[in-house]
PDB file of C-alpha atoms in Angstrom:
ATOM      1  CA  MET R   1       7.599   8.996 -12.462  1.00 78.00           C
ATOM      2  CA  ALA R   2       8.566   5.315 -12.515  1.00 87.00           C
ATOM      3  CA  LEU R   3       8.882   3.420 -15.776  1.00 92.00           C
ATOM      4  CA  GLN R   4       5.572   1.752 -16.677  1.00 96.00           C
ATOM      5  CA  LEU R   5       6.133  -1.734 -18.082  1.00 97.00           C
ATOM      6  CA  ILE R   6       3.930  -4.549 -19.244  1.00 98.00           C
ATOM      7  CA  GLY R   7       5.160  -8.043 -18.526  1.00 98.00           C
ATOM      8  CA  TYR R   8       3.959 -10.634 -21.007  1.00 97.00           C
ATOM      9  CA  ALA R   9       3.733 -14.361 -20.198  1.00 96.00           C
ATOM     10  CA  ARG R  10       2.475 -17.153 -22.452  1.00 94.00           C
ATOM     11  CA  VAL R  11       2.167 -20.923 -22.476  1.00 89.00           C
ATOM     12  CA  SER R  12       1.103 -22.958 -25.489  1.00 83.00           C
ATOM     13  CA  THR R  13      -0.934 -25.829 -24.141  1.00 72.00           C
ATOM     14  CA  ASP R  14      -4.168 -25.908 -22.204  1.00 60.00           C
ATOM     15  CA  GLU R  15      -2.541 -28.326 -19.749  1.00 55.00           C
ATOM     16  CA  GLN R  16       0.308 -25.884 -19.053  1.00 58.00           C
ATOM     17  CA  ALA R  17      -2.246 -23.121 -18.539  1.00 50.00           C
ATOM     18  CA  LEU R  18      -4.484 -25.254 -16.313  1.00 54.00           C
ATOM     19  CA  TYR R  19      -1.667 -26.198 -13.961  1.00 52.00           C
ATOM     20  CA  GLY R  20       0.296 -22.949 -14.246  1.00 52.00           C
ATOM     21  CA  TYR R  21       3.400 -24.686 -15.630  1.00 59.00           C
ATOM     22  CA  GLY R  22       5.708 -21.949 -16.713  1.00 84.00           C
ATOM     23  CA  LEU R  23       3.355 -19.018 -16.141  1.00 89.00           C
ATOM     24  CA  ASP R  24       4.218 -18.562 -12.488  1.00 89.00           C
ATOM     25  CA  ALA R  25       7.947 -18.834 -13.199  1.00 89.00           C
ATOM     26  CA  GLN R  26       7.673 -16.316 -16.048  1.00 93.00           C
ATOM     27  CA  GLU R  27       5.700 -13.889 -13.904  1.00 94.00           C
ATOM     28  CA  ALA R  28       8.182 -14.163 -11.016  1.00 95.00           C
ATOM     29  CA  LYS R  29      11.055 -13.354 -13.383  1.00 94.00           C
ATOM     30  CA  LEU R  30       9.143 -10.400 -14.847  1.00 96.00           C
ATOM     31  CA  ARG R  31       8.265  -8.966 -11.437  1.00 96.00           C
ATOM     32  CA  GLU R  32      11.864  -9.363 -10.229  1.00 95.00           C
ATOM     33  CA  HIS R  33      13.069  -7.407 -13.274  1.00 93.00           C
ATOM     34  CA  ALA R  34      10.567  -4.622 -12.553  1.00 95.00           C
ATOM     35  CA  ARG R  35      11.630  -4.505  -8.898  1.00 95.00           C
ATOM     36  CA  ARG R  36      15.340  -4.228  -9.815  1.00 93.00           C
ATOM     37  CA  ALA R  37      14.581  -1.572 -12.437  1.00 91.00           C
ATOM     38  CA  GLY R  38      12.422   0.427 -10.044  1.00 95.00           C
ATOM     39  CA  ALA R  39       9.564   0.138 -12.537  1.00 96.00           C
ATOM     40  CA  GLU R  40       5.859  -0.469 -12.149  1.00 97.00           C
ATOM     41  CA  MET R  41       4.571  -3.520 -13.971  1.00 97.00           C
ATOM     42  CA  VAL R  42       1.307  -5.077 -15.006  1.00 97.00           C
ATOM     43  CA  VAL R  43       1.555  -8.691 -16.191  1.00 98.00           C
ATOM     44  CA  ILE R  44      -0.654  -9.865 -19.030  1.00 97.00           C
ATOM     45  CA  ARG R  45      -0.974 -13.579 -19.787  1.00 95.00           C
ATOM     46  CA  ASP R  46      -1.977 -15.603 -22.805  1.00 93.00           C
ATOM     47  CA  GLU R  47      -2.777 -19.057 -21.503  1.00 87.00           C
ATOM     48  CA  GLY R  48      -2.916 -22.078 -23.787  1.00 84.00           C
ATOM     49  CA  ILE R  49      -2.192 -20.087 -26.962  1.00 85.00           C
ATOM     50  CA  SER R  50       0.520 -20.887 -29.494  1.00 82.00           C
ATOM     51  CA  GLY R  51       3.228 -18.372 -30.274  1.00 79.00           C
ATOM     52  CA  LYS R  52       3.099 -19.111 -34.000  1.00 78.00           C
ATOM     53  CA  ALA R  53       0.869 -16.083 -34.695  1.00 86.00           C
ATOM     54  CA  LEU R  54       0.713 -12.603 -33.177  1.00 92.00           C
ATOM     55  CA  GLU R  55      -3.089 -12.434 -32.989  1.00 92.00           C
ATOM     56  CA  ARG R  56      -3.322 -13.305 -29.303  1.00 95.00           C
ATOM     57  CA  PRO R  57      -5.731 -11.485 -26.975  1.00 96.00           C
ATOM     58  CA  GLY R  58      -3.199 -10.716 -24.263  1.00 97.00           C
ATOM     59  CA  LEU R  59      -0.471  -9.583 -26.638  1.00 97.00           C
ATOM     60  CA  MET R  60      -2.890  -7.356 -28.555  1.00 97.00           C
ATOM     61  CA  ARG R  61      -4.072  -5.833 -25.256  1.00 97.00           C
ATOM     62  CA  ALA R  62      -0.448  -5.132 -24.272  1.00 98.00           C
ATOM     63  CA  LEU R  63       0.431  -3.536 -27.618  1.00 97.00           C
ATOM     64  CA  THR R  64      -2.718  -1.411 -27.519  1.00 97.00           C
ATOM     65  CA  ARG R  65      -1.763  -0.078 -24.079  1.00 97.00           C
ATOM     66  CA  ILE R  66       1.763   0.721 -25.266  1.00 97.00           C
ATOM     67  CA  ALA R  67       0.420   2.460 -28.403  1.00 97.00           C
ATOM     68  CA  ALA R  68      -1.923   4.534 -26.216  1.00 97.00           C
ATOM     69  CA  GLY R  69       1.016   5.665 -24.070  1.00 95.00           C
ATOM     70  CA  ASP R  70      -0.176   3.794 -20.990  1.00 96.00           C
ATOM     71  CA  ALA R  71       3.114   1.856 -20.800  1.00 97.00           C
ATOM     72  CA  ASP R  72       6.723   2.462 -21.804  1.00 96.00           C
ATOM     73  CA  GLY R  73       7.462  -1.031 -23.030  1.00 95.00           C
ATOM     74  CA  LEU R  74       7.066  -4.768 -22.933  1.00 96.00           C
ATOM     75  CA  VAL R  75       9.171  -7.294 -21.051  1.00 96.00           C
ATOM     76  CA  VAL R  76       9.177 -11.034 -21.711  1.00 95.00           C
ATOM     77  CA  ALA R  77      10.940 -13.671 -19.639  1.00 93.00           C
ATOM     78  CA  LYS R  78      11.947 -15.546 -22.808  1.00 89.00           C
ATOM     79  CA  LEU R  79      11.967 -14.318 -26.383  1.00 85.00           C
ATOM     80  CA  ASP R  80      10.133 -17.427 -27.595  1.00 85.00           C
ATOM     81  CA  ARG R  81       7.204 -16.521 -25.324  1.00 91.00           C
ATOM     82  CA  LEU R  82       6.709 -13.473 -27.555  1.00 92.00           C
ATOM     83  CA  THR R  83       7.096 -15.174 -30.939  1.00 87.00           C
ATOM     84  CA  ARG R  84       8.736 -18.087 -32.701  1.00 80.00           C
ATOM     85  CA  SER R  85       8.599 -16.417 -36.106  1.00 82.00           C
ATOM     86  CA  VAL R  86      11.437 -14.329 -37.517  1.00 79.00           C
ATOM     87  CA  ILE R  87       9.014 -12.389 -39.712  1.00 84.00           C
ATOM     88  CA  ASP R  88       6.666 -11.644 -36.809  1.00 88.00           C
ATOM     89  CA  PHE R  89       9.611 -10.653 -34.636  1.00 84.00           C
ATOM     90  CA  ALA R  90      10.918  -8.291 -37.332  1.00 84.00           C
ATOM     91  CA  MET R  91       7.478  -6.657 -37.531  1.00 88.00           C
ATOM     92  CA  LEU R  92       7.328  -6.326 -33.738  1.00 91.00           C
ATOM     93  CA  LEU R  93      10.836  -4.920 -33.596  1.00 86.00           C
ATOM     94  CA  GLU R  94       9.918  -2.278 -36.184  1.00 86.00           C
ATOM     95  CA  TRP R  95       6.672  -1.520 -34.337  1.00 93.00           C
ATOM     96  CA  PHE R  96       8.518  -0.974 -31.042  1.00 91.00           C
ATOM     97  CA  THR R  97      11.102   1.231 -32.777  1.00 87.00           C
ATOM     98  CA  VAL R  98       8.429   3.427 -34.385  1.00 91.00           C
ATOM     99  CA  ALA R  99       6.470   3.536 -31.110  1.00 94.00           C
ATOM    100  CA  ASP R 100       9.674   4.553 -29.280  1.00 92.00           C
ATOM    101  CA  ALA R 101       8.933   1.817 -26.752  1.00 94.00           C
ATOM    102  CA  LEU R 102      11.126  -0.693 -24.968  1.00 90.00           C
ATOM    103  CA  LEU R 103      11.160  -4.372 -25.805  1.00 90.00           C
ATOM    104  CA  VAL R 104      13.169  -6.456 -23.360  1.00 90.00           C
ATOM    105  CA  ALA R 105      13.805 -10.215 -23.388  1.00 88.00           C
ATOM    106  CA  LEU R 106      15.223 -11.305 -20.048  1.00 90.00           C
ATOM    107  CA  ASP R 107      16.554 -14.716 -21.121  1.00 83.00           C
ATOM    108  CA  PHE R 108      19.247 -13.106 -23.247  1.00 74.00           C
ATOM    109  CA  ASP R 109      19.439  -9.852 -21.313  1.00 75.00           C
ATOM    110  CA  LEU R 110      18.345  -8.132 -24.524  1.00 69.00           C
ATOM    111  CA  ASP R 111      17.319  -4.535 -24.745  1.00 72.00           C
ATOM    112  CA  THR R 112      16.192  -3.851 -28.289  1.00 69.00           C
ATOM    113  CA  SER R 113      16.661  -0.121 -27.924  1.00 68.00           C
ATOM    114  CA  THR R 114      20.293  -0.636 -29.031  1.00 74.00           C
ATOM    115  CA  PRO R 115      21.527  -1.806 -32.444  1.00 78.00           C
ATOM    116  CA  SER R 116      23.412  -4.709 -30.837  1.00 78.00           C
ATOM    117  CA  GLY R 117      20.357  -5.747 -28.877  1.00 75.00           C
ATOM    118  CA  ARG R 118      18.223  -5.744 -32.046  1.00 73.00           C
ATOM    119  CA  LEU R 119      20.797  -7.860 -33.900  1.00 79.00           C
ATOM    120  CA  VAL R 120      21.067 -10.496 -31.185  1.00 77.00           C
ATOM    121  CA  ALA R 121      17.291 -10.548 -30.699  1.00 71.00           C
ATOM    122  CA  THR R 122      16.761 -11.141 -34.425  1.00 76.00           C
ATOM    123  CA  ILE R 123      19.227 -14.034 -34.402  1.00 80.00           C
ATOM    124  CA  MET R 124      17.539 -15.573 -31.368  1.00 73.00           C
ATOM    125  CA  ALA R 125      14.117 -15.213 -33.009  1.00 70.00           C
ATOM    126  CA  GLY R 126      15.535 -17.235 -35.918  1.00 77.00           C
ATOM    127  CA  VAL R 127      16.651 -19.938 -33.509  1.00 77.00           C
ATOM    128  CA  ALA R 128      13.173 -20.002 -31.915  1.00 72.00           C
ATOM    129  CA  GLU R 129      11.555 -20.411 -35.351  1.00 74.00           C
ATOM    130  CA  TRP R 130      13.943 -23.251 -36.191  1.00 82.00           C
ATOM    131  CA  GLU R 131      13.133 -24.911 -32.854  1.00 80.00           C
ATOM    132  CA  ARG R 132       9.388 -24.730 -33.591  1.00 75.00           C
ATOM    133  CA  GLY R 133      10.010 -26.451 -36.932  1.00 83.00           C
ATOM    134  CA  VAL R 134      12.133 -29.203 -35.362  1.00 85.00           C
ATOM    135  CA  ILE R 135       9.492 -29.885 -32.705  1.00 83.00           C
ATOM    136  CA  ALA R 136       6.785 -30.150 -35.383  1.00 82.00           C
ATOM    137  CA  GLN R 137       8.972 -32.463 -37.481  1.00 89.00           C
ATOM    138  CA  ARG R 138       9.672 -34.786 -34.514  1.00 88.00           C
ATOM    139  CA  THR R 139       5.980 -34.872 -33.620  1.00 85.00           C
ATOM    140  CA  ARG R 140       4.945 -35.787 -37.177  1.00 86.00           C
ATOM    141  CA  ALA R 141       7.593 -38.543 -37.298  1.00 87.00           C
ATOM    142  CA  ALA R 142       6.511 -40.008 -33.950  1.00 86.00           C
ATOM    143  CA  LEU R 143       2.837 -40.008 -34.983  1.00 84.00           C
ATOM    144  CA  ALA R 144       3.692 -41.712 -38.281  1.00 86.00           C
ATOM    145  CA  VAL R 145       5.552 -44.495 -36.429  1.00 87.00           C
ATOM    146  CA  ALA R 146       2.633 -44.947 -34.013  1.00 86.00           C
ATOM    147  CA  ARG R 147       0.170 -45.159 -36.923  1.00 87.00           C
ATOM    148  CA  ALA R 148       2.395 -47.661 -38.766  1.00 89.00           C
ATOM    149  CA  GLN R 149       2.439 -49.838 -35.639  1.00 91.00           C
ATOM    150  CA  GLY R 150      -1.359 -49.694 -35.466  1.00 88.00           C
ATOM    151  CA  ARG R 151      -1.388 -47.719 -32.233  1.00 87.00           C
ATOM    152  CA  PRO R 152      -4.134 -45.150 -31.823  1.00 84.00           C
ATOM    153  CA  VAL R 153      -3.050 -41.522 -32.061  1.00 84.00           C
ATOM    154  CA  GLY R 154      -4.941 -38.541 -30.758  1.00 79.00           C
ATOM    155  CA  ARG R 155      -7.804 -38.524 -28.343  1.00 76.00           C
ATOM    156  CA  PRO R 156     -10.407 -41.314 -28.479  1.00 74.00           C
ATOM    157  CA  ALA R 157     -13.663 -40.395 -30.245  1.00 75.00           C
ATOM    158  CA  VAL R 158     -15.619 -41.297 -27.105  1.00 77.00           C
ATOM    159  CA  THR R 159     -14.674 -41.428 -23.441  1.00 77.00           C
ATOM    160  CA  ASP R 160     -14.331 -44.756 -21.653  1.00 78.00           C
ATOM    161  CA  GLU R 161     -17.462 -43.958 -19.666  1.00 81.00           C
ATOM    162  CA  LEU R 162     -19.495 -43.319 -22.805  1.00 79.00           C
ATOM    163  CA  ALA R 163     -18.123 -46.454 -24.479  1.00 79.00           C
ATOM    164  CA  HIS R 164     -19.206 -48.490 -21.434  1.00 80.00           C
ATOM    165  CA  ARG R 165     -22.707 -46.995 -21.543  1.00 82.00           C
ATOM    166  CA  ILE R 166     -23.003 -47.751 -25.259  1.00 77.00           C
TER     167      ILE R 166
END
């Protein structure tokens, strides 16, 4: 019987989800991996949901299927699509170990079923968490400059059409 895998794809913003930015590329990479491995794959997506927490509908659905024995493991195109938190990654890594399931990140060619794979994956999860912090810091700084210059930040309270009607 062929290996049963779940591919997991995620984008953070509603705009990325609406236009498919990143999702199609992730899914193509996941399906190519399954084809080369001779595995069967179902792809589950979380669209427009941040990776800062694990409580995501698609991810929970994937983990439930793995726990039930319906799949042998999870494959992600990029580790940061799974999580950007070292603590969450450590919990997931332990969960996959106890469940005797595969966790594969294609961007680093990581297979966490080996000690070396787990080490490198943990380091890369740390880098992803750092990156999330740097992005947030840059965003806060840019918004502060815009506010100091008197430029509006965020979405307008009313649309242009509504303002015209008023």
